[in-house]
Short mmCIF file of C-alpha atoms in Angstrom, two decimals:
data_model
loop_
_atom_site.label_atom_id
_atom_site.label_comp_id
_atom_site.label_asym_id
_atom_site.label_seq_id
_atom_site.Cartn_x
_atom_site.Cartn_y
_atom_site.Cartn_z
CA MET A 1 1.89 2.39 -54.20
CA LEU A 2 0.97 -0.87 -55.93
CA GLY A 3 2.75 -2.78 -53.15
CA LEU A 4 0.66 -1.03 -50.48
CA THR A 5 -2.54 -1.71 -52.46
CA LEU A 6 -1.66 -5.42 -52.80
CA ALA A 7 -0.81 -5.63 -49.10
CA ALA A 8 -4.15 -4.05 -48.22
CA ALA A 9 -6.00 -6.41 -50.55
CA LEU A 10 -4.26 -9.51 -49.22
CA CYS A 11 -4.49 -8.56 -45.56
CA GLY A 12 -8.03 -7.27 -45.34
CA GLY A 13 -8.47 -6.03 -41.75
CA CYS A 14 -4.86 -6.52 -40.60
CA ALA A 15 -3.37 -3.85 -38.33
CA VAL A 16 -0.44 -1.92 -39.77
CA ILE A 17 2.71 -2.87 -37.83
CA THR A 18 4.86 0.16 -37.04
CA PRO A 19 7.99 0.58 -34.90
CA LEU A 20 5.78 2.28 -32.31
CA GLY A 21 3.42 -0.71 -32.34
CA ILE A 22 6.31 -3.14 -31.92
CA ALA A 23 7.65 -1.15 -28.96
CA ALA A 24 4.20 -1.08 -27.34
CA SER A 25 3.79 -4.81 -27.91
CA MET A 26 7.20 -5.52 -26.34
CA ALA A 27 6.37 -3.33 -23.33
CA THR A 28 3.04 -5.10 -22.86
CA SER A 29 4.72 -8.50 -23.15
CA ALA A 30 7.41 -7.53 -20.64
CA SER A 31 4.90 -6.20 -18.12
CA THR A 32 2.72 -9.30 -18.55
CA HIS A 33 5.76 -11.55 -18.02
CA TYR A 34 6.71 -9.59 -14.89
CA ALA A 35 3.15 -9.73 -13.56
CA MET A 36 2.95 -13.49 -14.21
CA ASN A 37 6.27 -14.09 -12.46
CA THR A 38 5.22 -11.95 -9.50
CA PHE A 39 1.84 -13.65 -9.28
CA PHE A 40 3.18 -17.18 -9.43
CA SER A 41 6.11 -16.59 -7.06
CA GLU A 42 3.79 -14.98 -4.50
CA ASP A 43 1.26 -17.76 -4.94
CA LYS A 44 3.66 -20.71 -4.64
CA PHE A 45 3.05 -21.19 -0.89
CA LYS A 46 -0.69 -21.11 -1.48
CA ARG A 47 -0.46 -23.69 -4.29
CA ASP A 48 1.74 -25.95 -2.14
CA ALA A 49 -0.62 -25.59 0.81
CA ARG A 50 -3.67 -26.43 -1.33
CA ALA A 51 -1.89 -29.51 -2.68
CA ALA A 52 -0.96 -30.58 0.87
CA TYR A 53 -4.57 -30.16 1.99
CA GLU A 54 -5.86 -32.25 -0.92
CA ARG A 55 -3.50 -35.19 -0.31
CA ALA A 56 -3.54 -35.12 3.52
CA PRO A 57 -4.98 -38.29 5.15
CA PRO A 58 -6.90 -37.97 8.44
CA CYS A 59 -4.55 -37.48 11.40
CA ALA A 60 -6.46 -40.21 13.28
CA SER A 61 -5.33 -42.73 10.64
CA MET A 62 -1.63 -41.83 11.04
CA SER A 63 -0.88 -43.94 14.12
CA HIS A 64 2.88 -43.84 13.45
CA GLY A 65 2.91 -40.10 12.77
CA VAL A 66 3.54 -38.02 9.65
CA GLN A 67 7.06 -38.31 8.23
CA ASN A 68 8.45 -35.13 6.67
CA GLY A 69 12.12 -35.48 5.84
CA ARG A 70 13.84 -36.92 8.93
CA ALA A 71 11.24 -35.64 11.42
CA VAL A 72 8.08 -37.46 12.47
CA THR A 73 5.11 -35.50 13.80
CA LEU A 74 2.66 -37.51 15.89
CA VAL A 75 -0.71 -35.86 16.56
CA ARG A 76 -1.74 -36.88 20.08
CA ASP A 77 -5.03 -35.00 20.38
CA VAL A 78 -7.16 -32.36 18.64
CA ALA A 79 -10.02 -30.41 20.27
CA TRP A 80 -12.10 -27.30 19.55
CA PHE A 81 -12.76 -24.75 22.32
CA ASN A 82 -14.77 -21.58 22.92
CA PHE A 83 -12.07 -20.41 25.34
CA TYR A 84 -8.54 -21.65 26.03
CA GLU A 85 -6.22 -21.17 29.00
CA SER A 86 -2.72 -22.60 28.75
CA ALA A 87 -0.80 -24.15 31.64
CA ASP A 88 1.37 -21.03 31.90
CA GLY A 89 -1.69 -18.83 32.50
CA ARG A 90 -2.12 -17.30 29.05
CA ARG A 91 -5.74 -16.97 27.97
CA LEU A 92 -7.22 -16.85 24.50
CA ALA A 93 -10.77 -16.21 23.32
CA PRO A 94 -11.74 -16.69 19.66
CA SER A 95 -12.27 -13.75 17.33
CA ALA A 96 -15.83 -13.02 16.19
CA GLY A 97 -17.22 -15.94 14.15
CA GLN A 98 -14.14 -18.09 14.76
CA GLY A 99 -13.19 -20.99 17.01
CA LEU A 100 -10.09 -22.19 18.82
CA VAL A 101 -8.59 -25.49 17.74
CA MET A 102 -5.94 -27.02 20.01
CA VAL A 103 -3.46 -29.55 18.61
CA ASP A 104 -1.40 -31.62 21.04
CA TYR A 105 1.49 -33.17 19.12
CA GLU A 106 5.00 -34.58 19.34
CA ILE A 107 7.93 -33.99 17.00
CA ILE A 108 10.22 -37.03 17.07
CA ASN A 109 13.73 -37.58 15.75
CA ARG A 110 13.94 -41.34 15.17
CA SER A 111 17.17 -41.06 13.15
CA ASN A 112 20.70 -41.62 14.42
CA THR A 113 21.78 -38.02 13.87
CA ASP A 114 20.75 -34.57 15.12
CA ILE A 115 18.33 -32.81 12.78
CA ILE A 116 17.18 -29.29 12.04
CA VAL A 117 13.41 -28.99 12.41
CA THR A 118 12.14 -26.38 9.96
CA PRO A 119 9.77 -24.91 10.96
CA ARG A 120 9.60 -26.19 14.50
CA ARG A 121 5.84 -25.82 15.01
CA LEU A 122 2.67 -26.59 13.10
CA THR A 123 0.85 -24.42 10.59
CA LEU A 124 -2.75 -24.93 9.45
CA THR A 125 -4.08 -24.62 5.92
CA ASN A 126 -7.61 -24.73 4.57
CA ALA A 127 -8.88 -26.00 1.20
CA GLN A 128 -8.03 -22.63 -0.41
CA GLY A 129 -4.39 -22.81 0.70
CA GLN A 130 -4.69 -20.02 3.27
CA LEU A 131 -2.08 -20.47 6.01
CA PHE A 132 -2.67 -19.91 9.73
CA ASN A 133 0.00 -19.64 12.44
CA GLU A 134 -0.62 -20.52 16.08
CA LYS A 135 -1.90 -17.91 18.53
CA ILE A 136 -0.56 -19.74 21.58
CA GLY A 137 2.26 -22.28 21.62
CA VAL A 138 3.36 -24.32 24.63
CA GLY A 139 6.08 -26.93 25.13
CA GLY A 140 9.20 -27.97 23.29
CA ILE A 141 11.42 -24.90 23.19
CA GLN A 142 10.55 -21.23 23.52
CA THR A 143 8.02 -19.97 20.98
CA ASP A 144 7.31 -16.49 19.67
CA GLU A 145 5.87 -14.72 16.61
CA GLN A 146 8.85 -15.83 14.47
CA THR A 147 8.50 -19.53 15.29
CA PRO A 148 6.84 -20.74 12.05
CA ASP A 149 9.81 -19.48 9.96
CA GLU A 150 12.67 -20.61 12.19
CA GLY A 151 14.54 -23.85 12.65
CA ALA A 152 15.93 -25.57 15.74
CA ILE A 153 18.12 -28.61 16.49
CA LEU A 154 16.37 -31.76 17.70
CA PRO A 155 18.97 -34.27 18.99
CA SER A 156 18.96 -37.88 17.82
CA GLY A 157 16.44 -40.08 19.60
CA GLN A 158 14.72 -37.16 21.33
CA SER A 159 11.32 -35.53 20.90
CA TRP A 160 9.39 -32.38 21.78
CA ILE A 161 5.84 -32.59 23.12
CA MET A 162 4.07 -29.42 22.08
CA VAL A 163 0.67 -27.72 21.97
CA SER A 164 -0.47 -25.19 19.37
CA VAL A 165 -3.75 -23.26 19.51
CA PHE A 166 -5.18 -21.60 16.40
CA ASP A 167 -7.91 -18.95 16.08
CA VAL A 168 -9.67 -19.92 12.83
CA PRO A 169 -13.11 -20.16 11.21
CA PRO A 170 -14.68 -23.56 12.03
CA ALA A 171 -13.81 -25.88 9.10
CA ASP A 172 -11.70 -28.85 8.06
CA TYR A 173 -7.96 -28.09 8.09
CA ALA A 174 -4.73 -29.81 7.19
CA LEU A 175 -1.80 -29.62 9.58
CA MET A 176 1.40 -28.60 7.81
CA VAL A 177 3.95 -30.58 9.82
CA PRO A 178 7.60 -29.54 10.35
CA ASN A 179 10.35 -30.82 8.10
CA GLY A 180 13.46 -32.46 9.54
CA ARG A 181 16.84 -32.39 7.80
CA THR A 182 20.58 -32.30 8.41
CA GLU A 183 22.90 -29.50 7.29
CA ALA A 184 23.88 -31.67 4.31
CA ASP A 185 20.28 -32.20 3.18
CA PRO A 186 18.79 -29.79 0.68
CA GLU A 187 16.27 -27.22 1.89
CA PRO A 188 12.79 -28.78 1.94
CA THR A 189 10.72 -28.11 -1.16
CA TRP A 190 7.67 -30.11 -0.18
CA VAL A 191 4.98 -29.97 2.46
CA ASP A 192 3.26 -32.83 4.22
CA GLY A 193 0.59 -33.14 6.83
CA CYS A 194 -2.67 -34.71 7.93
CA ARG A 195 -6.31 -33.60 8.08
CA ILE A 196 -8.24 -32.55 11.18
CA PRO A 197 -12.03 -32.30 11.15
CA SER A 198 -14.20 -29.27 11.81
CA PRO A 199 -15.94 -29.07 15.22
CA ALA A 200 -18.88 -31.45 15.63
#
């Protein structure tokens, strides 16, 4: 009894630690750890995209293109439209409150070996790290909804001239350019690009 009195006197307002309290604390810690892991793993792409946006130079200043791994992406032209019709007859109108930005670009393999281009088309990101995939893609090789996540072989010394059209809110964006690597290279863990301006 004296021990309990001394403990109370020394500890003032301390909570009494019981086995039940320890179990609850461990459960809370475990769930917090799981939530943190889930949050950060889900948010990695967004953090990478934000970082790419912040360090991206203007595309107009990249006269030799943007190097990402072994691939070089050269932005040939950028334009904003209220309506877009591609050469193959597909038509696209912007969603409410949004605009269409067209990016005409070339992916070049200047190395002396064939490379895997991953992904093989552009993606846009804004200052918050939100990613946008193209709505219409023309040129290079066949494109579809899976294009931004797939890879394709670009032979040595060759290039693809491509067009991507995005339906996005008018703003500044960074182009996330494709990475080029060989089978022996590690999977890309970085993102690079250049900045395009909002419509005038």
